[in-house]
Short mmCIF file of C-alpha atoms in Angstrom, two decimals:
data_model
loop_
_atom_site.label_atom_id
_atom_site.label_comp_id
_atom_site.label_asym_id
_atom_site.label_seq_id
_atom_site.Cartn_x
_atom_site.Cartn_y
_atom_site.Cartn_z
CA MET A 1 0.65 -115.96 -129.22
CA ALA A 2 -1.60 -118.30 -127.34
CA LYS A 3 -2.32 -121.90 -128.55
CA SER A 4 -5.42 -121.73 -130.68
CA ALA A 5 -8.42 -123.91 -130.40
CA GLU A 6 -7.34 -126.13 -133.46
CA SER A 7 -3.87 -126.79 -131.82
CA LYS A 8 -5.62 -128.30 -128.77
CA ASP A 9 -7.78 -130.45 -130.86
CA SER A 10 -4.87 -131.64 -132.91
CA LEU A 11 -3.14 -132.68 -129.60
CA ALA A 12 -6.37 -134.55 -128.35
CA SER A 13 -5.20 -137.98 -129.70
CA ASP A 14 -1.95 -139.59 -130.38
CA PRO A 15 -0.67 -139.11 -133.99
CA ARG A 16 -0.90 -142.12 -136.11
CA TRP A 17 2.16 -141.30 -138.28
CA GLY A 18 5.49 -139.92 -137.81
CA ARG A 19 6.64 -137.12 -140.17
CA ALA A 20 4.90 -135.28 -143.01
CA VAL A 21 6.82 -132.59 -144.96
CA VAL A 22 4.99 -129.96 -146.83
CA VAL A 23 7.06 -128.10 -149.62
CA GLY A 24 5.74 -124.62 -149.70
CA GLY A 25 4.55 -122.44 -146.88
CA GLY A 26 1.92 -120.30 -148.61
CA TYR A 27 -1.91 -120.44 -148.59
CA ALA A 28 -2.18 -124.08 -149.62
CA GLY A 29 0.64 -125.20 -147.68
CA LEU A 30 -0.63 -123.67 -144.45
CA VAL A 31 -4.17 -125.15 -144.66
CA THR A 32 -2.62 -128.65 -145.53
CA ALA A 33 -0.31 -128.39 -142.73
CA ARG A 34 -3.32 -127.69 -140.49
CA VAL A 35 -4.84 -130.86 -141.60
CA LEU A 36 -1.55 -132.94 -141.22
CA ALA A 37 -1.15 -131.79 -137.67
CA ASP A 38 -4.21 -134.03 -136.70
CA HIS A 39 -2.41 -137.23 -137.85
CA PHE A 40 1.28 -136.77 -137.75
CA ALA A 41 3.76 -136.32 -134.82
CA GLU A 42 5.97 -133.78 -136.84
CA VAL A 43 4.79 -131.71 -139.57
CA LEU A 44 7.74 -129.86 -141.37
CA VAL A 45 6.88 -126.85 -143.68
CA LEU A 46 9.56 -125.68 -146.03
CA GLU A 47 9.14 -122.06 -147.30
CA ARG A 48 11.81 -120.47 -149.39
CA ASP A 49 10.85 -116.90 -148.35
CA PRO A 50 11.99 -115.62 -145.16
CA VAL A 51 8.64 -115.50 -143.46
CA GLY A 52 7.81 -115.19 -139.82
CA PRO A 53 4.56 -115.63 -137.95
CA ASP A 54 3.44 -112.04 -138.84
CA THR A 55 4.24 -112.39 -142.62
CA GLY A 56 1.42 -111.90 -145.02
CA VAL A 57 2.27 -112.03 -148.74
CA HIS A 58 5.87 -112.62 -149.68
CA PRO A 59 8.03 -112.26 -152.83
CA HIS A 60 7.35 -115.87 -154.34
CA VAL A 61 3.69 -115.18 -154.28
CA PRO A 62 3.35 -112.31 -156.65
CA GLN A 63 -0.35 -112.91 -157.14
CA GLY A 64 -0.80 -112.25 -153.37
CA TYR A 65 -0.86 -108.39 -153.84
CA HIS A 66 -4.08 -108.65 -155.88
CA ALA A 67 -7.79 -108.92 -154.87
CA HIS A 68 -8.65 -112.43 -154.04
CA ALA A 69 -12.21 -113.92 -153.66
CA LEU A 70 -12.77 -116.46 -151.03
CA LEU A 71 -16.05 -118.11 -152.16
CA ALA A 72 -18.58 -118.92 -149.66
CA ARG A 73 -17.91 -122.63 -149.53
CA GLY A 74 -14.09 -122.05 -149.09
CA GLY A 75 -15.00 -119.73 -146.19
CA ASP A 76 -16.91 -122.33 -144.53
CA VAL A 77 -14.03 -124.89 -144.75
CA LEU A 78 -11.47 -122.38 -143.38
CA GLU A 79 -14.00 -121.68 -140.47
CA ARG A 80 -14.07 -125.30 -139.68
CA LEU A 81 -10.33 -125.88 -139.87
CA PHE A 82 -9.65 -122.52 -137.91
CA PRO A 83 -12.49 -121.88 -135.61
CA GLY A 84 -13.06 -118.14 -135.07
CA LEU A 85 -11.22 -117.06 -138.09
CA ARG A 86 -14.09 -115.17 -139.56
CA SER A 87 -14.74 -113.21 -136.44
CA GLU A 88 -11.11 -112.45 -136.09
CA LEU A 89 -11.04 -110.94 -139.41
CA ARG A 90 -14.29 -109.16 -138.82
CA GLU A 91 -12.84 -107.29 -135.87
CA LEU A 92 -10.12 -106.02 -138.18
CA GLY A 93 -12.87 -104.60 -140.32
CA ALA A 94 -13.35 -107.20 -142.96
CA PRO A 95 -17.11 -107.42 -143.55
CA VAL A 96 -19.36 -110.26 -143.68
CA PHE A 97 -22.46 -109.87 -145.80
CA ASP A 98 -25.01 -111.42 -147.92
CA TYR A 99 -23.79 -111.87 -151.59
CA GLY A 100 -26.97 -110.54 -153.05
CA GLU A 101 -27.29 -107.57 -150.99
CA ARG A 102 -23.94 -105.74 -150.78
CA ILE A 103 -22.62 -106.32 -154.22
CA SER A 104 -22.79 -104.10 -157.23
CA PHE A 105 -22.23 -106.75 -160.09
CA LEU A 106 -22.37 -105.65 -163.56
CA LEU A 107 -22.91 -108.75 -165.65
CA PRO A 108 -22.26 -108.72 -169.49
CA THR A 109 -26.12 -108.59 -169.72
CA GLY A 110 -26.88 -105.71 -167.08
CA TYR A 111 -26.54 -105.23 -163.36
CA ALA A 112 -27.57 -108.25 -161.15
CA PRO A 113 -30.55 -108.05 -158.72
CA ARG A 114 -29.73 -106.65 -155.29
CA ASP A 115 -31.68 -109.25 -153.32
CA ARG A 116 -30.78 -111.31 -150.44
CA VAL A 117 -29.61 -114.83 -151.65
CA GLY A 118 -28.74 -116.58 -148.49
CA VAL A 119 -24.98 -116.84 -149.29
CA PRO A 120 -22.76 -115.08 -146.61
CA ILE A 121 -19.23 -114.16 -147.70
CA GLN A 122 -16.57 -112.21 -146.21
CA THR A 123 -13.98 -109.95 -148.21
CA CYS A 124 -10.28 -109.44 -146.77
CA THR A 125 -6.85 -109.13 -148.45
CA ARG A 126 -4.82 -112.26 -149.26
CA ASP A 127 -2.21 -110.66 -147.22
CA GLU A 128 -4.17 -110.46 -143.96
CA LEU A 129 -5.73 -114.00 -144.56
CA GLU A 130 -2.35 -115.46 -145.11
CA ARG A 131 -0.95 -113.71 -142.21
CA ARG A 132 -3.54 -115.09 -139.81
CA LEU A 133 -3.39 -118.66 -141.11
CA ARG A 134 0.34 -118.56 -140.67
CA GLN A 135 0.00 -117.41 -137.05
CA ARG A 136 -2.46 -120.15 -136.33
CA VAL A 137 -0.42 -122.86 -138.01
CA SER A 138 2.85 -121.64 -136.48
CA ALA A 139 1.20 -121.94 -132.97
CA LEU A 140 0.51 -125.74 -133.69
CA ALA A 141 2.78 -127.90 -131.42
CA ARG A 142 3.55 -130.49 -134.06
CA VAL A 143 4.17 -128.01 -136.79
CA ARG A 144 7.66 -126.64 -137.62
CA LEU A 145 7.75 -123.94 -140.16
CA LEU A 146 11.19 -123.52 -141.63
CA PRO A 147 11.53 -120.15 -143.32
CA GLY A 148 14.19 -119.24 -145.81
CA THR A 149 14.46 -122.99 -146.50
CA ARG A 150 14.63 -124.33 -150.34
CA CYS A 151 13.67 -127.76 -151.15
CA GLU A 152 16.56 -129.06 -153.38
CA THR A 153 14.93 -132.12 -154.47
CA VAL A 154 12.44 -135.14 -153.47
CA THR A 155 13.81 -138.71 -153.82
CA GLY A 156 12.74 -142.23 -152.90
CA SER A 157 13.69 -144.45 -150.06
CA GLY A 158 12.52 -147.37 -152.51
CA PRO A 159 11.24 -148.05 -155.79
CA GLY A 160 7.78 -146.35 -156.66
CA ARG A 161 7.92 -143.84 -154.05
CA LEU A 162 9.17 -140.16 -153.26
CA ASP A 163 9.62 -139.65 -149.67
CA ARG A 164 12.95 -138.34 -149.08
CA VAL A 165 13.33 -134.50 -148.91
CA ARG A 166 16.55 -132.76 -149.36
CA HIS A 167 16.62 -129.06 -148.26
CA ARG A 168 18.85 -126.41 -147.25
CA GLY A 169 18.08 -123.62 -144.68
CA PRO A 170 19.51 -120.18 -144.48
CA GLY A 171 23.43 -119.95 -143.93
CA ALA A 172 23.43 -123.84 -143.84
CA GLU A 173 26.91 -125.34 -145.32
CA GLY A 174 25.15 -128.27 -146.79
CA PRO A 175 21.76 -129.82 -147.45
CA THR A 176 19.68 -131.75 -144.82
CA GLU A 177 17.89 -134.93 -145.98
CA VAL A 178 14.83 -136.22 -144.23
CA THR A 179 12.53 -139.33 -144.93
CA ALA A 180 8.84 -138.66 -144.38
CA ASP A 181 5.75 -140.82 -144.18
CA LEU A 182 4.06 -138.21 -146.47
CA VAL A 183 5.41 -135.34 -148.69
CA VAL A 184 3.07 -132.68 -150.09
CA ASP A 185 3.95 -130.62 -152.98
CA ALA A 186 2.47 -127.30 -152.06
CA SER A 187 5.13 -125.17 -154.01
CA GLY A 188 2.55 -123.64 -156.47
CA ARG A 189 2.96 -122.86 -160.08
CA SER A 190 6.90 -123.10 -159.78
CA THR A 191 6.75 -126.76 -158.69
CA SER A 192 9.73 -128.94 -159.58
CA VAL A 193 7.70 -132.20 -159.65
CA ASP A 194 8.50 -132.89 -163.22
CA ARG A 195 12.18 -132.96 -162.32
CA TRP A 196 11.45 -135.06 -159.25
CA LEU A 197 9.60 -137.58 -161.14
CA GLY A 198 12.15 -137.57 -164.17
CA ASP A 199 15.26 -138.06 -161.89
CA ALA A 200 13.37 -141.12 -160.29
CA GLY A 201 12.86 -142.59 -163.56
CA LEU A 202 9.07 -142.09 -163.54
CA PRO A 203 6.81 -140.71 -166.07
CA VAL A 204 6.14 -137.08 -165.89
CA SER A 205 2.31 -136.29 -165.59
CA GLY A 206 0.43 -134.89 -168.65
CA LYS A 207 -0.95 -131.45 -168.50
CA ALA A 208 -4.29 -129.83 -169.80
CA VAL A 209 -3.62 -126.22 -170.80
CA VAL A 210 -6.20 -123.59 -171.68
CA LYS A 211 -4.67 -120.29 -172.46
CA ALA A 212 -6.35 -117.11 -171.52
CA ARG A 213 -3.63 -114.36 -170.84
CA ILE A 214 -5.00 -111.94 -168.29
CA THR A 215 -3.13 -109.02 -166.62
CA TYR A 216 -4.11 -107.68 -163.17
CA THR A 217 -3.09 -104.42 -161.89
CA SER A 218 -3.83 -103.84 -158.18
CA ALA A 219 -3.66 -101.29 -155.49
CA SER A 220 -5.03 -100.70 -151.92
CA TYR A 221 -6.89 -97.40 -151.08
CA ALA A 222 -7.71 -95.90 -147.78
CA ARG A 223 -11.21 -94.85 -147.64
CA PRO A 224 -12.43 -91.39 -146.53
CA PRO A 225 -13.27 -91.45 -142.66
CA ARG A 226 -17.07 -91.32 -143.27
CA ASP A 227 -17.23 -93.28 -146.38
CA HIS A 228 -20.34 -95.50 -146.28
CA GLN A 229 -21.49 -97.07 -149.46
CA ASP A 230 -24.55 -99.45 -150.04
CA PHE A 231 -22.01 -102.18 -151.43
CA ASP A 232 -18.99 -104.01 -150.14
CA ILE A 233 -17.88 -105.22 -153.62
CA ALA A 234 -18.37 -103.44 -157.08
CA TYR A 235 -17.61 -105.67 -160.03
CA GLN A 236 -17.61 -105.67 -163.57
CA MET A 237 -17.33 -109.18 -165.18
CA THR A 238 -15.32 -110.05 -168.21
CA PHE A 239 -16.95 -112.15 -171.03
CA ALA A 240 -15.50 -113.42 -174.22
CA PRO A 241 -15.43 -112.24 -176.56
CA ASP A 242 -17.10 -108.77 -176.28
CA VAL A 243 -15.90 -107.76 -172.66
CA PRO A 244 -12.34 -107.85 -172.37
CA ARG A 245 -11.95 -105.56 -169.54
CA GLY A 246 -13.07 -105.82 -166.06
CA GLY A 247 -12.33 -105.02 -162.40
CA VAL A 248 -13.24 -105.21 -158.72
CA VAL A 249 -13.08 -103.17 -155.56
CA LEU A 250 -13.49 -105.03 -152.22
CA ALA A 251 -14.14 -103.46 -148.84
CA VAL A 252 -11.49 -105.04 -146.81
CA GLU A 253 -9.92 -104.79 -143.15
CA ARG A 254 -8.87 -101.44 -141.84
CA HIS A 255 -11.37 -99.26 -143.69
CA ARG A 256 -9.86 -99.93 -147.16
CA TRP A 257 -10.76 -100.70 -150.67
CA MET A 258 -8.76 -103.37 -152.55
CA SER A 259 -8.95 -102.68 -156.09
CA SER A 260 -7.86 -104.89 -159.14
CA LEU A 261 -8.37 -103.88 -162.56
CA PHE A 262 -7.82 -106.64 -165.28
CA GLY A 263 -7.85 -107.19 -169.00
CA PHE A 264 -7.39 -109.97 -171.54
CA GLU A 265 -4.40 -110.02 -174.03
CA GLY A 266 -3.69 -106.34 -175.15
CA HIS A 267 -6.19 -104.74 -172.69
CA VAL A 268 -3.39 -104.20 -169.79
CA PRO A 269 -4.34 -101.83 -167.11
CA PRO A 270 -1.70 -99.20 -166.54
CA ALA A 271 0.42 -99.11 -163.42
CA ASP A 272 0.55 -95.44 -162.85
CA ASP A 273 -2.04 -93.44 -161.10
CA ASP A 274 -3.67 -91.32 -164.09
CA GLY A 275 -3.56 -94.35 -166.36
CA TYR A 276 -5.10 -96.61 -163.64
CA LEU A 277 -8.05 -94.33 -163.05
CA ASP A 278 -8.60 -93.91 -166.81
CA PHE A 279 -8.74 -97.62 -167.24
CA ALA A 280 -11.24 -97.84 -164.30
CA ARG A 281 -13.33 -95.11 -165.96
CA SER A 282 -13.38 -97.10 -169.28
CA LEU A 283 -15.40 -99.85 -167.40
CA GLY A 284 -19.28 -99.87 -167.31
CA ASN A 285 -19.54 -99.86 -163.58
CA PRO A 286 -18.74 -96.57 -162.53
CA ARG A 287 -18.45 -97.41 -158.81
CA LEU A 288 -14.92 -98.67 -159.24
CA ALA A 289 -13.45 -95.52 -160.60
CA GLU A 290 -15.34 -93.62 -157.98
CA GLN A 291 -13.74 -95.33 -155.13
CA ILE A 292 -10.37 -95.16 -156.72
CA LYS A 293 -10.72 -91.52 -157.25
CA ASN A 294 -11.97 -90.83 -153.79
CA GLY A 295 -9.38 -93.14 -151.89
CA THR A 296 -5.76 -92.63 -151.00
CA ARG A 297 -3.35 -95.11 -152.34
CA GLU A 298 -1.20 -97.01 -150.02
CA GLY A 299 1.69 -98.76 -151.11
CA GLU A 300 2.65 -99.64 -154.72
CA ILE A 301 0.67 -100.38 -157.71
CA HIS A 302 1.27 -104.05 -158.66
CA ARG A 303 0.85 -105.83 -161.79
CA TYR A 304 0.64 -109.68 -162.48
CA THR A 305 0.10 -111.46 -165.70
CA ASN A 306 -1.58 -115.07 -165.46
CA PRO A 307 -1.21 -117.10 -168.93
CA GLY A 308 -4.37 -119.07 -168.24
CA ASN A 309 -5.24 -122.49 -166.74
CA GLU A 310 -2.93 -125.57 -166.34
CA TRP A 311 -4.05 -128.76 -164.74
CA ARG A 312 -1.34 -131.42 -163.96
CA LEU A 313 -3.09 -134.70 -164.63
CA HIS A 314 -1.49 -136.66 -161.77
CA HIS A 315 -4.57 -138.89 -161.41
CA LYS A 316 -3.96 -140.28 -165.06
CA ASN A 317 -0.22 -140.81 -164.31
CA PRO A 318 -0.09 -144.77 -164.31
CA ARG A 319 3.07 -144.80 -162.21
CA TRP A 320 2.46 -141.88 -159.64
CA PRO A 321 4.60 -142.46 -156.63
CA GLU A 322 3.64 -143.59 -153.36
CA ARG A 323 3.81 -140.93 -150.30
CA LEU A 324 3.76 -137.91 -152.61
CA LEU A 325 0.87 -135.78 -153.33
CA ALA A 326 0.20 -132.38 -154.73
CA VAL A 327 -2.13 -129.54 -153.67
CA GLY A 328 -3.26 -125.94 -154.71
CA ASP A 329 -1.53 -124.38 -157.81
CA ALA A 330 1.05 -127.23 -157.71
CA VAL A 331 -1.61 -129.48 -159.17
CA CYS A 332 -4.08 -126.94 -160.84
CA LEU A 333 -3.70 -123.43 -161.69
CA PHE A 334 -6.98 -121.56 -162.48
CA ASN A 335 -7.37 -118.25 -164.29
CA PRO A 336 -7.83 -115.98 -161.17
CA VAL A 337 -10.62 -113.97 -162.63
CA TYR A 338 -13.08 -116.72 -161.47
CA GLY A 339 -11.81 -116.65 -157.85
CA GLN A 340 -11.57 -120.34 -157.48
CA GLY A 341 -8.12 -121.04 -156.21
CA LEU A 342 -8.37 -120.32 -152.58
CA THR A 343 -11.50 -122.29 -152.26
CA VAL A 344 -10.34 -125.40 -154.24
CA ALA A 345 -7.15 -125.41 -152.08
CA ALA A 346 -9.23 -125.66 -148.88
CA LEU A 347 -11.37 -128.33 -150.34
CA GLU A 348 -8.24 -130.39 -151.24
CA ALA A 349 -7.20 -129.92 -147.71
CA GLU A 350 -10.50 -131.10 -146.34
CA LEU A 351 -10.43 -133.98 -148.67
CA LEU A 352 -7.10 -135.10 -147.39
CA ALA A 353 -8.39 -134.91 -143.84
CA ARG A 354 -11.20 -137.18 -144.75
CA LEU A 355 -8.93 -139.82 -146.45
CA LEU A 356 -6.45 -139.76 -143.44
CA ARG A 357 -9.29 -140.10 -140.94
CA GLU A 358 -10.55 -143.13 -142.96
CA ARG A 359 -7.31 -144.81 -142.88
CA ARG A 360 -6.84 -143.95 -139.35
CA ALA A 361 -9.97 -145.66 -138.54
CA GLY A 362 -9.44 -148.62 -140.60
CA THR A 363 -5.96 -149.01 -139.23
CA ARG A 364 -4.39 -148.78 -142.60
CA ASP A 365 -1.12 -147.56 -143.44
CA LEU A 366 -0.38 -144.83 -146.11
CA ASP A 367 0.36 -147.06 -149.20
CA GLY A 368 -2.19 -146.08 -151.84
CA LEU A 369 -3.18 -142.90 -150.29
CA SER A 370 -1.33 -140.65 -152.79
CA ARG A 371 -3.18 -142.17 -155.87
CA ALA A 372 -6.46 -142.23 -154.04
CA TYR A 373 -6.01 -138.52 -153.16
CA GLN A 374 -5.03 -137.60 -156.74
CA ARG A 375 -8.12 -139.36 -158.26
CA ALA A 376 -10.43 -137.90 -155.52
CA ALA A 377 -8.95 -134.31 -155.99
CA ALA A 378 -9.22 -134.53 -159.75
CA ALA A 379 -13.05 -135.23 -159.39
CA LEU A 380 -13.21 -132.14 -156.95
CA ILE A 381 -11.24 -129.95 -159.62
CA LYS A 382 -13.39 -131.12 -162.59
CA VAL A 383 -16.40 -128.84 -162.02
CA PRO A 384 -14.55 -125.49 -161.35
CA TRP A 385 -12.03 -126.44 -164.21
CA THR A 386 -14.94 -126.94 -166.63
CA LEU A 387 -16.58 -123.71 -165.63
CA ALA A 388 -13.51 -121.69 -165.99
CA THR A 389 -12.28 -123.14 -169.19
CA SER A 390 -15.40 -123.29 -171.09
CA SER A 391 -15.60 -119.63 -170.94
CA ASP A 392 -11.75 -119.01 -171.60
CA LEU A 393 -11.83 -121.11 -174.72
CA MET A 394 -13.97 -118.48 -176.35
CA TRP A 395 -11.23 -115.93 -176.23
CA ALA A 396 -9.30 -117.97 -178.78
CA PRO A 397 -9.44 -116.09 -182.10
CA GLY A 398 -10.72 -117.88 -185.14
CA GLY A 399 -13.16 -120.25 -183.51
CA GLY A 400 -12.46 -124.14 -183.56
CA GLN A 401 -13.72 -124.44 -179.83
CA PRO A 402 -15.18 -127.75 -179.04
CA ARG A 403 -19.15 -127.80 -179.45
CA SER A 404 -19.60 -128.53 -175.82
CA ALA A 405 -17.62 -125.22 -174.78
CA ARG A 406 -19.56 -123.23 -177.34
CA PHE A 407 -22.91 -124.70 -175.91
CA ALA A 408 -21.66 -123.88 -172.43
CA HIS A 409 -20.76 -120.43 -173.06
CA TRP A 410 -24.09 -119.76 -174.97
CA TYR A 411 -25.98 -121.10 -172.26
CA ASN A 412 -24.30 -119.28 -169.54
CA ARG A 413 -24.83 -115.95 -171.50
CA GLN A 414 -28.54 -116.68 -171.68
CA VAL A 415 -28.63 -117.64 -167.89
CA LEU A 416 -26.93 -114.18 -167.11
CA ALA A 417 -29.31 -112.35 -169.24
CA VAL A 418 -32.34 -114.04 -167.41
CA ALA A 419 -30.66 -113.54 -164.18
CA ALA A 420 -30.23 -109.81 -164.62
CA HIS A 421 -34.09 -109.55 -164.36
CA ASP A 422 -35.01 -112.72 -162.23
CA PRO A 423 -33.89 -112.88 -158.75
CA ASP A 424 -34.52 -116.64 -158.52
CA VAL A 425 -32.07 -117.42 -161.26
CA TRP A 426 -29.77 -114.94 -159.87
CA ALA A 427 -29.59 -116.55 -156.63
CA ARG A 428 -29.06 -119.97 -158.23
CA PHE A 429 -26.13 -118.64 -160.12
CA VAL A 430 -24.67 -117.04 -156.96
CA ARG A 431 -24.79 -120.50 -155.37
CA VAL A 432 -23.05 -122.19 -158.18
CA LEU A 433 -20.48 -119.49 -158.40
CA ASN A 434 -19.71 -119.89 -154.78
CA MET A 435 -19.43 -123.57 -155.08
CA MET A 436 -22.41 -124.12 -152.71
CA ALA A 437 -24.38 -126.09 -155.31
CA PRO A 438 -23.51 -128.04 -158.55
CA PRO A 439 -23.87 -126.44 -162.07
CA SER A 440 -26.82 -128.79 -162.49
CA LEU A 441 -28.94 -126.24 -160.19
CA LEU A 442 -28.88 -123.99 -163.49
CA LEU A 443 -30.18 -126.75 -165.59
CA ARG A 444 -33.47 -127.32 -163.64
CA PRO A 445 -36.55 -127.43 -165.87
CA SER A 446 -37.67 -123.97 -164.42
CA VAL A 447 -34.33 -122.34 -165.55
CA ILE A 448 -34.30 -124.08 -168.92
CA ALA A 449 -37.73 -122.85 -169.56
CA LYS A 450 -36.82 -119.31 -168.83
CA VAL A 451 -33.78 -119.53 -171.08
CA ALA A 452 -35.81 -121.07 -173.77
CA ARG A 453 -38.44 -118.31 -173.63
CA ARG A 454 -35.71 -115.61 -173.87
CA SER A 455 -33.99 -117.27 -176.64
CA LEU A 456 -37.17 -117.67 -178.48
CA THR A 457 -38.15 -114.04 -178.06
CA ARG A 458 -34.64 -113.02 -179.02
CA ARG A 459 -34.50 -110.24 -176.50
CA PRO A 460 -31.26 -108.76 -176.76
CA ALA A 461 -28.62 -109.52 -173.88
#
């Protein structure tokens, strides 16, 4: 594979630091390695699965077989990090379209308007996205991807730091230990960071947990040869507590539909063809069942259960070690129904790139970077976390939710009810959903006035 444009940019200037080690070679690890290659002479990416440049999803990424949403802002970040990626995916048949025009979106309050909103997005499988990123990153001269390599532990070369990585490759008689200028935990939800901290005599970071047990059942379908629809996404949104079932079909590369059906708690989509179609038919948006019925399934039907949201509060750990930082699911695991994870990981990589550039320009070393990064990442995570958990808290039986969560959930429902009949409010909602604008865009006086009028007239949602 020819060297990509980003690899040439990485080599345009001498690296400032020696070695970085990324623990985990999935999506978050790959985008982070891309950033590190601009600043370090060597970037080692340890991936426990035996992946190659052409590998897409792999065994330790079970959620990879399900529909993924790369929000508009995340797509923009990836295009900056990997120039030409969008066109490369489009050549494979992954469509690029306006979010408002090409989506059949069933809100809990009715169908969303089908008007242009000025937010372009692209739909593709996680499998193809990760394959393309792995090919790009593998081509970088400063990156070494070590497949089939397990990180045994991370220790410190001195007090208050974790910068030594002990790993074991396939067939190795013993482990190898390397000292790094920076270690990145991108090992996902199975991270061993609590053990690393405990073994070093450091306090384990606290966690914020909001349970919302959701099960995904997913399959890919080849579309009929002359299948032309007026949408590229058909979606039914779940909404506590009255809409526990939902689903999505995405038009993806190679003329296929990627389908994921999901349900909270006991609403588990079946993993057999008949049961799967019956579940789709139970939804209010008939377009999902139509595409499943008309398509030809390729591969297996996969099921995955996510217990909810979990945020490791590293930014509040008073003794968080030097030279270690965490990205992606290793720091914050989101309920996947909101489609935030891929975009947040891309934004974290962009954040790290900015902090490294600032230190490089100021001729500063890396001491203090890990804590500065975790604080800045927490500020980045806070908005999507609040949006997701304020809704997920409402699934809990018996009430008792914080007043702020109850109000946010009520207000969201009123906004959705207005948006179903108001293209301007819908466009605002789409921008917030895609992280192109802050939630305050839905708190402008014009929106509040529309919500108040609706609430006072008590028009049913």
